Short mmCIF file of C-alpha atoms and ligand atoms in Angstrom, two decimals:
data_model
loop_
_atom_site.label_atom_id
_atom_site.label_comp_id
_atom_site.label_asym_id
_atom_site.label_seq_id
_atom_site.Cartn_x
_atom_site.Cartn_y
_atom_site.Cartn_z
CA MET A 1 106.47 -60.61 173.06
CA ARG A 2 104.04 -61.48 170.57
CA ILE A 3 104.29 -61.86 166.83
CA GLY A 4 102.56 -62.70 163.78
CA ILE A 5 103.90 -64.90 161.00
CA LEU A 6 102.17 -65.12 158.06
CA THR A 7 103.24 -66.91 153.87
CA SER A 8 101.93 -64.89 151.67
CA GLY A 9 101.63 -64.50 147.12
CA GLY A 10 102.65 -67.94 145.16
CA ASP A 11 103.64 -70.89 146.98
CA CYS A 12 108.13 -72.02 147.20
CA PRO A 13 110.16 -74.71 148.78
CA GLY A 14 111.81 -73.88 151.36
CA LEU A 15 108.47 -71.51 153.24
CA ASN A 16 108.22 -74.31 156.07
CA ALA A 17 111.51 -74.69 156.02
CA VAL A 18 111.89 -70.95 156.98
CA LEU A 19 108.89 -70.99 159.82
CA ARG A 20 110.52 -74.14 161.06
CA GLY A 21 113.85 -71.62 161.41
CA PHE A 22 112.14 -68.39 161.92
CA CYS A 23 110.20 -70.49 165.00
CA LYS A 24 112.97 -72.84 166.70
CA CYS A 25 115.12 -69.31 166.92
CA ALA A 26 112.14 -67.21 168.35
CA PHE A 27 111.26 -69.69 170.55
CA ASN A 28 115.16 -70.40 171.77
CA ILE A 29 115.75 -67.06 172.10
CA MET A 30 112.84 -65.24 173.24
CA GLU A 31 111.75 -65.64 176.36
CA GLY A 32 108.00 -66.41 176.77
CA VAL A 33 107.46 -65.78 172.64
CA GLU A 34 104.11 -65.92 171.56
CA ILE A 35 104.01 -67.37 167.68
CA TYR A 36 100.77 -66.72 165.70
CA GLY A 37 100.24 -68.07 162.10
CA PHE A 38 97.85 -66.22 159.80
CA ILE A 39 95.81 -68.54 157.41
CA ASP A 40 96.56 -67.77 153.63
CA GLY A 41 98.58 -64.90 154.01
CA TYR A 42 97.28 -61.86 154.67
CA ALA A 43 93.86 -62.88 154.37
CA GLY A 44 94.05 -64.47 157.40
CA LEU A 45 95.49 -61.04 159.00
CA MET A 46 91.90 -59.00 156.79
CA ASN A 47 89.86 -62.41 158.52
CA LYS A 48 91.49 -62.34 162.11
CA ASN A 49 92.15 -66.03 160.93
CA TYR A 50 95.07 -67.72 162.23
CA ARG A 51 96.14 -70.71 165.19
CA LEU A 52 99.31 -70.40 167.58
CA LEU A 53 101.85 -72.83 166.52
CA THR A 54 103.84 -74.57 169.37
CA PRO A 55 107.64 -75.86 168.52
CA ALA A 56 105.11 -79.47 167.84
CA ASP A 57 104.10 -77.12 164.68
CA VAL A 58 107.48 -76.59 162.76
CA GLU A 59 109.51 -80.32 164.05
CA ASN A 60 109.79 -82.11 160.99
CA ILE A 61 108.68 -79.55 158.37
CA LEU A 62 111.83 -79.01 156.84
CA ASP A 63 111.98 -81.12 153.62
CA ILE A 64 108.66 -80.22 152.84
CA GLY A 65 106.74 -78.66 150.02
CA GLY A 66 103.71 -75.83 150.44
CA THR A 67 103.57 -73.79 153.43
CA ILE A 68 101.82 -75.54 156.63
CA LEU A 69 99.93 -72.20 157.13
CA GLY A 70 98.78 -72.33 152.96
CA THR A 71 98.79 -69.19 150.94
CA SER A 72 97.08 -66.87 148.75
CA ARG A 73 97.80 -63.21 146.91
CA GLN A 74 96.52 -60.12 147.42
CA PRO A 75 96.66 -57.86 144.65
CA TYR A 76 98.52 -54.76 146.17
CA LYS A 77 96.36 -52.17 144.48
CA LEU A 78 93.07 -53.71 146.39
CA MET A 79 94.99 -52.72 149.22
CA THR A 80 94.36 -49.05 149.63
CA VAL A 81 90.87 -48.77 147.16
CA LYS A 82 87.91 -48.11 149.19
CA GLU A 83 84.73 -49.10 147.99
CA GLY A 84 81.70 -46.92 149.95
CA ASP A 85 81.79 -46.52 153.47
CA ALA A 86 83.92 -49.89 154.42
CA PRO A 87 87.52 -49.46 155.86
CA THR A 88 90.05 -50.27 152.70
CA LYS A 89 91.62 -53.85 153.07
CA LEU A 90 95.00 -52.86 154.31
CA GLN A 91 93.11 -50.34 157.79
CA VAL A 92 91.65 -53.54 158.12
CA MET A 93 95.02 -55.52 159.17
CA VAL A 94 96.07 -53.00 160.36
CA ASP A 95 93.19 -52.42 162.56
CA ASN A 96 93.63 -56.38 163.23
CA TYR A 97 97.25 -55.93 163.79
CA LYS A 98 96.53 -53.39 167.03
CA LYS A 99 93.36 -55.90 168.09
CA LEU A 100 95.59 -58.42 168.49
CA LYS A 101 98.77 -56.85 170.43
CA LEU A 102 100.57 -58.08 168.16
CA ASP A 103 104.48 -56.12 168.80
CA CYS A 104 104.96 -57.06 165.37
CA LEU A 105 104.11 -59.09 162.13
CA VAL A 106 106.47 -61.39 160.01
CA THR A 107 105.55 -61.85 156.55
CA LEU A 108 107.64 -64.74 154.00
CA GLY A 109 106.59 -63.46 150.36
CA GLY A 110 107.98 -61.49 146.48
CA ALA A 111 107.53 -59.04 145.26
CA GLY A 112 103.97 -58.45 145.98
CA THR A 113 103.99 -59.64 149.48
CA HIS A 114 107.05 -56.60 150.27
CA LYS A 115 104.78 -54.27 148.73
CA THR A 116 101.95 -54.63 151.40
CA ALA A 117 104.55 -55.13 154.12
CA SER A 118 105.72 -51.57 153.46
CA LEU A 119 102.77 -50.55 152.93
CA LEU A 120 101.83 -51.65 156.60
CA SER A 121 105.28 -50.94 157.89
CA VAL A 122 104.49 -47.00 156.51
CA GLU A 123 101.04 -47.73 158.74
CA GLY A 124 103.05 -47.68 162.07
CA CYS A 125 103.11 -51.94 162.02
CA ASN A 126 106.53 -53.58 163.12
CA VAL A 127 107.04 -55.98 160.11
CA ILE A 128 110.33 -57.94 158.89
CA GLY A 129 110.28 -59.24 155.69
CA LEU A 130 111.78 -62.58 154.22
CA PRO A 131 112.75 -63.15 150.86
CA LYS A 132 110.86 -66.17 149.25
CA THR A 133 110.12 -66.89 144.69
CA ILE A 134 111.64 -68.86 142.43
CA ASP A 135 111.96 -65.69 139.96
CA ASN A 136 114.54 -64.49 142.15
CA ASP A 137 113.30 -61.03 141.55
CA ILE A 138 113.36 -59.63 144.31
CA TYR A 139 115.52 -55.89 144.54
CA GLY A 140 118.36 -55.94 147.15
CA THR A 141 119.40 -59.45 147.48
CA ASP A 142 121.29 -61.55 145.13
CA VAL A 143 119.01 -64.65 146.18
CA THR A 144 115.58 -65.65 147.10
CA PHE A 145 114.32 -69.16 149.03
CA GLY A 146 113.31 -71.11 146.56
CA PHE A 147 115.31 -70.05 143.30
CA HIS A 148 117.71 -72.87 143.48
CA THR A 149 114.82 -76.05 144.20
CA ALA A 150 113.25 -74.15 140.48
CA VAL A 151 117.01 -74.01 138.63
CA ASP A 152 117.23 -77.69 139.94
CA ILE A 153 113.74 -78.65 138.06
CA ALA A 154 113.41 -76.73 135.53
CA ALA A 155 117.85 -77.42 134.44
CA GLY A 156 116.73 -81.15 134.98
CA ALA A 157 113.08 -80.86 132.62
CA ILE A 158 115.71 -79.01 130.26
CA LYS A 159 118.40 -82.20 130.11
CA ARG A 160 115.35 -84.37 129.98
CA ILE A 161 113.95 -83.10 127.14
CA ARG A 162 117.33 -82.66 124.75
CA THR A 163 117.24 -87.07 124.91
CA THR A 164 113.89 -86.63 123.50
CA ALA A 165 114.72 -84.04 120.95
CA ASP A 166 117.78 -86.22 120.02
CA SER A 167 115.51 -89.33 119.40
CA HIS A 168 113.35 -87.80 117.72
CA SER A 169 115.28 -84.63 115.87
CA ARG A 170 113.98 -81.89 116.73
CA VAL A 171 113.71 -78.59 118.01
CA PHE A 172 112.26 -77.84 121.78
CA PHE A 173 110.99 -74.73 123.64
CA VAL A 174 110.79 -75.77 127.31
CA GLU A 175 109.28 -72.93 129.10
CA VAL A 176 110.49 -71.38 132.54
CA MET A 177 108.26 -70.02 135.24
CA GLY A 178 109.50 -66.64 136.14
CA ASN A 179 106.92 -64.11 135.80
CA LYS A 180 108.84 -60.57 133.60
CA VAL A 181 112.41 -61.34 134.82
CA GLY A 182 114.30 -64.13 133.44
CA TRP A 183 116.66 -65.46 135.75
CA LEU A 184 115.26 -68.39 136.22
CA THR A 185 115.30 -69.04 132.76
CA LEU A 186 118.76 -68.55 132.37
CA TYR A 187 120.38 -70.62 135.76
CA ALA A 188 118.10 -73.21 134.49
CA GLY A 189 118.69 -73.35 130.67
CA LEU A 190 123.11 -72.57 131.36
CA ALA A 191 123.00 -75.30 134.29
CA ALA A 192 121.09 -77.42 131.22
CA GLY A 193 122.98 -76.51 128.39
CA ALA A 194 120.70 -75.35 126.79
CA ASP A 195 121.86 -74.21 122.74
CA ALA A 196 119.65 -70.67 123.42
CA ILE A 197 117.69 -68.86 126.14
CA LEU A 198 114.78 -66.18 125.49
CA ILE A 199 114.26 -63.58 128.65
CA PRO A 200 112.48 -61.03 129.17
CA GLU A 201 115.42 -58.28 128.97
CA ILE A 202 116.85 -58.87 125.46
CA ALA A 203 114.09 -58.47 123.27
CA TYR A 204 114.69 -61.20 120.41
CA ASP A 205 114.49 -61.46 117.11
CA GLU A 206 111.81 -63.50 115.07
CA GLU A 207 113.93 -63.88 111.98
CA LYS A 208 117.15 -64.12 113.49
CA LEU A 209 116.00 -67.06 115.68
CA ALA A 210 115.07 -68.51 113.22
CA GLN A 211 118.09 -68.29 111.48
CA PHE A 212 120.13 -69.77 114.23
CA ILE A 213 117.57 -72.84 114.74
CA CYS A 214 118.38 -74.31 110.51
CA ASN A 215 122.05 -72.99 111.52
CA LYS A 216 121.80 -75.21 114.38
CA LYS A 217 119.87 -77.70 112.91
CA ALA A 218 122.60 -78.10 109.95
CA GLN A 219 124.97 -78.88 112.62
CA SER A 220 122.75 -81.11 115.43
CA ARG A 221 120.45 -84.06 115.83
CA SER A 222 118.40 -81.29 118.37
CA VAL A 223 117.89 -77.81 119.71
CA VAL A 224 116.07 -77.11 122.80
CA ILE A 225 115.94 -73.59 123.73
CA ALA A 226 115.09 -72.23 127.30
CA VAL A 227 112.58 -69.59 126.53
CA ALA A 228 111.07 -67.03 130.06
CA GLU A 229 107.22 -67.05 129.95
CA GLY A 230 108.03 -63.61 129.87
CA ALA A 231 110.08 -63.63 126.87
CA LEU A 232 108.83 -61.27 124.05
CA SER A 233 110.33 -60.51 120.15
CA SER A 234 110.99 -57.18 119.31
CA ARG A 235 108.59 -57.05 118.12
CA GLU A 236 105.87 -57.36 120.52
CA ALA A 237 108.12 -55.73 122.64
CA ALA A 238 107.00 -52.40 120.69
CA MET A 239 103.64 -52.94 121.12
CA SER A 240 100.78 -51.52 123.18
CA LYS A 241 99.27 -53.82 125.78
CA LYS A 242 96.22 -53.78 123.90
CA GLU A 243 98.00 -54.35 120.66
CA ARG A 244 99.63 -57.44 122.23
CA LYS A 245 96.82 -58.92 123.27
CA GLU A 246 95.37 -58.37 119.76
CA TYR A 247 98.68 -59.94 118.21
CA LEU A 248 98.06 -63.12 120.76
CA SER A 249 94.66 -63.62 119.84
CA ALA A 250 95.54 -64.71 117.32
CA PHE A 251 97.73 -68.02 118.60
CA GLU A 252 95.54 -71.10 120.27
CA SER A 253 97.77 -70.46 122.96
CA GLY A 254 99.22 -67.17 124.57
CA SER A 255 102.84 -69.17 126.15
CA ALA A 256 105.47 -67.58 125.38
CA ALA A 257 106.32 -71.28 124.53
CA GLU A 258 103.28 -72.34 122.45
CA LYS A 259 103.87 -68.79 119.90
CA LEU A 260 107.29 -69.45 119.35
CA CYS A 261 106.81 -73.07 118.44
CA ALA A 262 103.93 -71.75 115.83
CA LEU A 263 106.23 -69.27 114.90
CA MET A 264 108.85 -71.09 114.60
CA THR A 265 107.27 -73.91 112.88
CA GLN A 266 106.18 -72.39 110.06
CA ARG A 267 108.99 -70.46 109.78
CA THR A 268 111.82 -73.16 109.88
CA GLY A 269 109.58 -76.21 108.48
CA MET A 270 111.03 -78.36 111.20
CA GLN A 271 109.32 -80.47 113.64
CA CYS A 272 108.87 -77.83 116.80
CA ARG A 273 107.25 -79.14 120.41
CA ALA A 274 106.89 -76.59 122.67
CA THR A 275 107.08 -77.83 126.88
CA VAL A 276 105.20 -76.10 129.46
CA LEU A 277 106.64 -76.58 132.63
CA GLY A 278 104.82 -74.32 135.09
CA HIS A 279 103.54 -74.97 138.58
CA ILE A 280 105.97 -78.39 138.86
CA GLN A 281 108.68 -75.73 139.12
CA ARG A 282 107.31 -74.63 142.63
CA GLY A 283 106.52 -77.56 144.36
CA GLY A 284 107.84 -80.57 146.38
CA GLU A 285 111.03 -80.57 148.61
CA PRO A 286 113.71 -78.43 148.78
CA CYS A 287 117.14 -78.45 147.34
CA ALA A 288 119.57 -78.57 149.79
CA TYR A 289 120.88 -75.09 149.09
CA ASP A 290 117.42 -73.43 149.99
CA LYS A 291 116.68 -76.03 152.72
CA PHE A 292 120.20 -74.18 154.02
CA ILE A 293 119.61 -71.03 153.28
CA SER A 294 116.17 -70.69 154.08
CA THR A 295 116.22 -72.21 157.63
CA GLU A 296 119.33 -69.17 157.62
CA ILE A 297 116.51 -66.66 156.28
CA GLY A 298 114.09 -67.84 159.36
CA ALA A 299 116.37 -67.59 162.38
CA PHE A 300 118.00 -63.99 161.30
CA GLY A 301 115.03 -62.63 161.08
CA ALA A 302 114.14 -64.36 164.72
CA HIS A 303 116.89 -62.08 166.04
CA LEU A 304 115.64 -58.72 164.25
CA ALA A 305 112.42 -59.67 165.86
CA LYS A 306 114.38 -60.31 169.16
CA VAL A 307 116.29 -56.50 168.31
CA GLY A 308 113.27 -54.75 167.30
CA ARG A 309 114.72 -53.59 163.91
CA TYR A 310 111.71 -53.68 162.10
CA GLY A 311 110.49 -52.02 158.70
CA VAL A 312 113.12 -54.27 156.62
CA THR A 313 113.75 -57.60 154.89
CA VAL A 314 115.71 -60.12 154.95
CA CYS A 315 118.59 -59.74 151.93
CA VAL A 316 122.14 -62.16 151.09
CA ARG A 317 124.73 -59.51 149.98
CA ASN A 318 128.37 -61.27 149.54
CA ASN A 319 126.81 -64.97 150.97
CA LYS A 320 125.93 -63.03 154.18
CA LEU A 321 122.45 -61.84 155.95
CA SER A 322 121.89 -58.91 155.89
CA TYR A 323 118.57 -56.51 155.43
CA ASN A 324 117.17 -53.71 153.42
CA MET A 325 114.80 -51.23 154.69
CA LEU A 326 111.29 -52.18 152.99
CA VAL A 327 110.39 -48.73 151.27
CA ASP A 328 113.61 -48.77 149.95
CA ILE A 329 113.17 -51.69 147.59
CA ALA A 330 109.08 -51.88 147.71
CA GLY A 331 107.39 -52.04 144.38
CA LYS A 332 111.42 -52.37 142.63
CA THR A 333 112.71 -55.41 141.05
CA LYS A 334 115.75 -57.11 140.28
CA ARG A 335 115.56 -57.88 136.30
CA VAL A 336 118.98 -59.58 134.61
CA PRO A 337 121.53 -57.25 133.24
CA ALA A 338 121.10 -57.65 129.62
CA ASP A 339 125.42 -56.75 128.97
CA GLY A 340 125.95 -58.55 132.34
CA GLN A 341 128.40 -61.20 133.82
CA LEU A 342 126.54 -63.95 133.30
CA VAL A 343 125.20 -62.79 130.05
CA LEU A 344 128.42 -61.93 128.13
CA LEU A 345 130.16 -64.98 129.64
CA ALA A 346 126.82 -67.42 128.07
CA LYS A 347 127.60 -65.92 124.73
CA ASP A 348 130.86 -65.44 124.29
CA MET A 349 130.59 -69.95 124.70
CA GLY A 350 127.63 -70.23 122.21
CA VAL A 351 125.04 -69.38 123.96
CA TYR A 352 122.13 -68.18 121.62
CA PHE A 353 119.88 -64.93 123.11
CA GLY A 354 117.97 -63.87 119.94
CA GLU A 355 119.06 -60.74 119.30
O1 F6P B 401 105.93 -65.57 141.04
C1 F6P B 401 106.17 -66.74 140.93
C2 F6P B 401 105.10 -67.27 139.83
O2 F6P B 401 105.48 -69.25 140.55
C3 F6P B 401 105.66 -66.59 138.70
O3 F6P B 401 106.32 -67.27 138.74
C4 F6P B 401 104.16 -66.85 137.81
O4 F6P B 401 104.25 -66.26 136.17
C5 F6P B 401 103.56 -67.46 138.67
O5 F6P B 401 104.26 -67.83 139.81
C6 F6P B 401 102.38 -67.70 138.70
O6 F6P B 401 100.61 -67.86 139.43
P1 F6P B 401 99.55 -68.42 140.34
O7 F6P B 401 100.40 -69.53 140.81
O8 F6P B 401 99.19 -67.19 140.19
O9 F6P B 401 99.78 -69.00 138.71
#
């Protein structure tokens, strides 16, 4: 059996652990299996840039951040766009899959990667997706690998911000990644005891937020607010894309936390500061949970390849590994339910969500 494997989209801790889990299991359970690692994600498949992976390649990589194969972002909409007489990127990949006589392609990636994986599968390639992303926004799985490490990093950073905020009696906005969903901010904010958590799924009211900050500051030395990079005020949420762009151009920085810092300094007259955590949330060694779940997801993927279960992506449902059909989840986003248990419990204990 000849398997192609690639890591695509933004990296995260756990990619190497999944590669190791998949390869070790595949080498053990499938006699004579050949595994080709494509370099830099789908770009490797498009350019036939790959290397044969040996058992030695995946030894001692469980703890290592990033990906030994490299990764890149391949925008979904460009996959099927035709430029002149040249075949589309999708067609090039399908052709290369056939030319390389692959029996199966394993894709480690997030939402964009899954859209492309689904397209390849519809075109007749045997694809198995493995759910990666610090955003935890892949539809149909309770958790994605990489998410819990990012939660640990972001929560640790927010906790550190608290001590400096207390010392200086300041208001802090800590910006957490997560693209257009608030899972990472919600988990990290709760784990770090943030006073308020602002996520894209719940638009905040600027005036009420200013009032909350003033009330909170009257009772405690500091106010620490976890802000998702995609958080929006109700004013912004009502704007068109173009209007929002114009509105944001009035600020020195388009970052959600820096914008809030400027707005709330103006409204409250307090000393506000912004910290944007950025890519530190994606780097370094995976936490123990991610090492565990990545290993399991990888090994489960190898079993799916062995039995020829294709057109699927692995998921974790109620602590059990399973799979969804790629076509059923591609293009869908798992968002934080605004009236879900996590948010309601947090509200009950006084965490403010900006409404
Ligand atoms: O999808 C993972 C993620 O880290 C998002 O949280 C963030 O919005 C985006 O990737 C950043 O992408 P890039 O690494 O291309 O700047």
